[in-house]
């Protein structure tokens, strides 16, 4: 029996075809319409409906490039199931180079949203009703916040033997952070509806980081293969096994001043180890930033200017820290990317 068409936002996509859809979201002050761009690849054979979305925070442009490259992949030929790809969810923030919506709300704290609520609530409700509720699985792509960078990592609420855990292991990021759900996030909404969802965090806002983009594309394709959506042999060798972090915390600036970091992203650190120094411009006052636990640096500030109490180094804790260090080293050596094609 022939597979049914896939309907999204009033558009019908026939099996074996792909269609770009502009979902109306609002109008600018100029009366110009604003749309959430979506591409649907609807396979001829039945399978999962995977939503891959980026740009929920409008300044996280690594995620936009991951979606673009995913859609250009030849591996999508002969797709089973349906891929719903949304490169930019927060189109308001994207055009303004901003993480937030015009009302300064974080869209990833507005789900499930409300058609009669704030702008953030209305956009979240629209995205949920028109797109998210069609998905059986979700991969949500993110980067660090402004002036912060993240080691490639998966954040998910893990339960042994769950579909979410299988997806997380298939992705191939060096670190999996078993993270609690944050109320109002897309992950919180989807997980509570029984939709397996991964959050991929890598790189820095308003930047293209090739070491974050390439693993992101590979990871999405690995998950699709794990879900049975892609056919044919996968010639690339399996990724190194990821290590699961059992918690994390931020080391913060002890005083106001200028940061001189002493460790790099991905470094293994010991409890009490010096991570950096913060000093005033004259050097009259200086404070040390030290690790509060044994762990791995999975995120850090990229801006040397720091206020007292500001989060500077994100340390993940592991039961098997040697294995975590080895996984990160294997991950770096497995990249060997060519020169960045974007520059």
Short mmCIF file of C-alpha atoms in Angstrom, two decimals, residues 61-230:
data_model
loop_
_atom_site.label_atom_id
_atom_site.label_comp_id
_atom_site.label_asym_id
_atom_site.label_seq_id
_atom_site.Cartn_x
_atom_site.Cartn_y
_atom_site.Cartn_z
CA UNK A 61 24.49 30.06 14.07
CA UNK A 62 26.56 26.86 14.23
CA UNK A 63 23.21 25.08 14.44
CA UNK A 64 22.00 26.77 11.25
CA UNK A 65 25.03 25.51 9.33
CA UNK A 66 24.58 21.98 10.68
CA UNK A 67 21.03 21.88 9.31
CA UNK A 68 22.17 23.28 5.95
CA UNK A 69 24.85 20.63 5.55
CA UNK A 70 22.46 17.91 6.68
CA UNK A 71 20.02 18.86 3.94
CA UNK A 72 22.85 18.78 1.38
CA UNK A 73 23.90 15.26 2.38
CA UNK A 74 23.61 12.58 -0.30
CA UNK A 75 22.80 10.11 2.47
CA UNK A 76 19.24 11.45 2.52
CA UNK A 77 18.59 9.70 -0.80
CA UNK A 78 16.35 6.73 -0.12
CA UNK A 79 15.30 8.12 3.27
CA UNK A 80 12.91 6.03 5.33
CA UNK A 81 10.45 8.01 7.38
CA UNK A 82 10.37 11.80 7.42
CA UNK A 83 12.95 14.48 8.20
CA UNK A 84 11.62 17.87 9.30
CA UNK A 85 14.52 20.33 9.23
CA UNK A 86 14.21 23.82 10.72
CA UNK A 87 17.47 25.80 10.50
CA UNK A 88 16.15 28.92 12.27
CA UNK A 89 13.34 28.80 14.83
CA UNK A 90 13.85 32.22 16.43
CA UNK A 91 13.84 34.28 13.24
CA UNK A 92 13.36 37.48 15.28
CA UNK A 93 16.61 36.93 17.16
CA UNK A 94 18.47 35.70 14.09
CA UNK A 95 17.98 38.88 12.09
CA UNK A 96 19.03 40.94 15.13
CA UNK A 97 22.06 38.73 16.00
CA UNK A 98 20.40 38.19 19.37
CA UNK A 99 19.76 35.17 21.58
CA UNK A 100 16.39 36.58 22.58
CA UNK A 101 13.08 37.66 21.13
CA UNK A 102 12.27 41.38 20.82
CA UNK A 103 10.53 41.27 24.22
CA UNK A 104 13.82 39.95 25.72
CA UNK A 105 12.30 36.56 26.45
CA UNK A 106 14.24 33.34 25.95
CA UNK A 107 12.19 31.25 23.51
CA UNK A 108 13.59 28.08 25.08
CA UNK A 109 11.84 28.97 28.34
CA UNK A 110 8.44 29.62 26.75
CA UNK A 111 7.16 26.12 25.87
CA UNK A 112 4.47 24.94 25.50
CA UNK A 113 3.45 28.54 24.91
CA UNK A 114 0.09 30.19 24.51
CA UNK A 115 -1.70 31.70 21.53
CA UNK A 116 -2.83 34.58 23.73
CA UNK A 117 0.36 35.03 25.77
CA UNK A 118 3.57 37.01 25.32
CA UNK A 119 5.41 37.13 22.01
CA UNK A 120 7.63 34.29 23.24
CA UNK A 121 4.59 32.26 24.26
CA UNK A 122 2.92 32.82 20.91
CA UNK A 123 5.99 31.83 18.89
CA UNK A 124 6.47 28.73 21.07
CA UNK A 125 2.81 27.76 20.65
CA UNK A 126 3.00 28.21 16.88
CA UNK A 127 6.21 26.17 16.59
CA UNK A 128 4.76 23.49 18.85
CA UNK A 129 1.44 23.17 17.06
CA UNK A 130 2.66 23.48 13.49
CA UNK A 131 5.92 21.51 13.73
CA UNK A 132 6.95 19.91 17.05
CA UNK A 133 3.79 17.89 17.59
CA UNK A 134 4.38 16.08 14.27
CA UNK A 135 7.70 14.62 15.45
CA UNK A 136 8.40 11.18 16.89
CA UNK A 137 12.05 12.09 17.69
CA UNK A 138 13.86 15.43 18.11
CA UNK A 139 17.44 16.71 17.91
CA UNK A 140 17.71 20.31 19.14
CA UNK A 141 20.96 22.07 18.15
CA UNK A 142 22.60 24.74 20.33
CA UNK A 143 25.89 26.51 21.09
CA UNK A 144 27.26 28.28 24.13
CA UNK A 145 25.79 31.65 25.05
CA UNK A 146 27.36 34.93 23.93
CA UNK A 147 31.11 35.01 24.73
CA UNK A 148 31.05 31.38 25.91
CA UNK A 149 32.07 28.24 24.10
CA UNK A 150 31.08 24.62 24.70
CA UNK A 151 32.92 21.38 24.10
CA UNK A 152 30.74 19.18 21.80
CA UNK A 153 28.33 17.44 24.15
CA UNK A 154 24.90 15.87 24.31
CA UNK A 155 22.46 16.89 27.04
CA UNK A 156 19.61 14.52 27.73
CA UNK A 157 17.60 12.99 30.52
CA UNK A 158 18.85 9.42 30.45
CA UNK A 159 17.04 6.30 31.55
CA UNK A 160 18.70 2.93 31.09
CA UNK A 161 17.54 1.23 27.90
CA UNK A 162 15.46 4.21 26.76
CA UNK A 163 15.25 5.47 23.18
CA UNK A 164 16.80 8.74 24.35
CA UNK A 165 19.83 6.88 25.70
CA UNK A 166 20.22 4.93 22.46
CA UNK A 167 20.09 8.14 20.44
CA UNK A 168 22.62 9.82 22.74
CA UNK A 169 25.07 6.93 22.42
CA UNK A 170 24.65 6.86 18.64
CA UNK A 171 25.36 10.58 18.20
CA UNK A 172 29.07 10.23 18.95
CA UNK A 173 29.77 13.37 21.03
CA UNK A 174 32.66 12.82 23.48
CA UNK A 175 30.55 13.80 26.51
CA UNK A 176 26.95 13.08 27.47
CA UNK A 177 25.61 15.23 30.29
CA UNK A 178 22.74 13.55 32.11
CA UNK A 179 20.88 16.82 32.52
CA UNK A 180 17.66 17.56 34.35
CA UNK A 181 14.81 19.04 32.34
CA UNK A 182 14.43 22.82 32.47
CA UNK A 183 10.84 23.97 32.70
CA UNK A 184 9.75 25.87 29.61
CA UNK A 185 12.39 24.34 27.33
CA UNK A 186 11.64 22.43 24.15
CA UNK A 187 13.33 19.39 25.72
CA UNK A 188 11.08 19.61 28.79
CA UNK A 189 7.93 19.82 26.66
CA UNK A 190 8.92 17.01 24.29
CA UNK A 191 10.20 14.62 26.96
CA UNK A 192 7.01 15.02 28.97
CA UNK A 193 5.04 14.05 25.86
CA UNK A 194 7.11 10.90 25.47
CA UNK A 195 9.15 12.21 22.52
CA UNK A 196 12.84 11.21 22.76
CA UNK A 197 14.91 14.40 22.46
CA UNK A 198 18.61 15.25 22.42
CA UNK A 199 20.18 18.68 22.87
CA UNK A 200 23.53 19.05 21.09
CA UNK A 201 25.72 21.83 22.51
CA UNK A 202 28.93 22.86 20.75
CA UNK A 203 30.91 25.99 19.95
CA UNK A 204 30.22 29.66 20.45
CA UNK A 205 27.37 32.02 19.58
CA UNK A 206 27.73 34.23 16.47
CA UNK A 207 30.62 32.10 15.19
CA UNK A 208 31.19 29.22 12.81
CA UNK A 209 33.29 26.61 14.65
CA UNK A 210 34.20 23.84 12.23
CA UNK A 211 35.11 21.52 15.12
CA UNK A 212 31.53 21.91 16.34
CA UNK A 213 29.73 21.83 12.98
CA UNK A 214 31.34 18.74 11.44
CA UNK A 215 30.64 16.46 14.47
CA UNK A 216 27.12 17.86 14.62
CA UNK A 217 26.32 16.81 11.06
CA UNK A 218 27.94 13.40 11.55
CA UNK A 219 26.09 12.93 14.81
CA UNK A 220 22.66 13.65 13.33
CA UNK A 221 23.36 11.21 10.48
CA UNK A 222 24.47 8.55 12.98
CA UNK A 223 21.22 8.96 14.94
CA UNK A 224 19.21 8.72 11.72
CA UNK A 225 21.05 5.50 10.87
CA UNK A 226 20.36 4.19 14.38
CA UNK A 227 16.65 4.94 13.87
CA UNK A 228 16.63 3.02 10.59
CA UNK A 229 16.02 6.14 8.50
CA UNK A 230 19.14 5.75 6.31
#
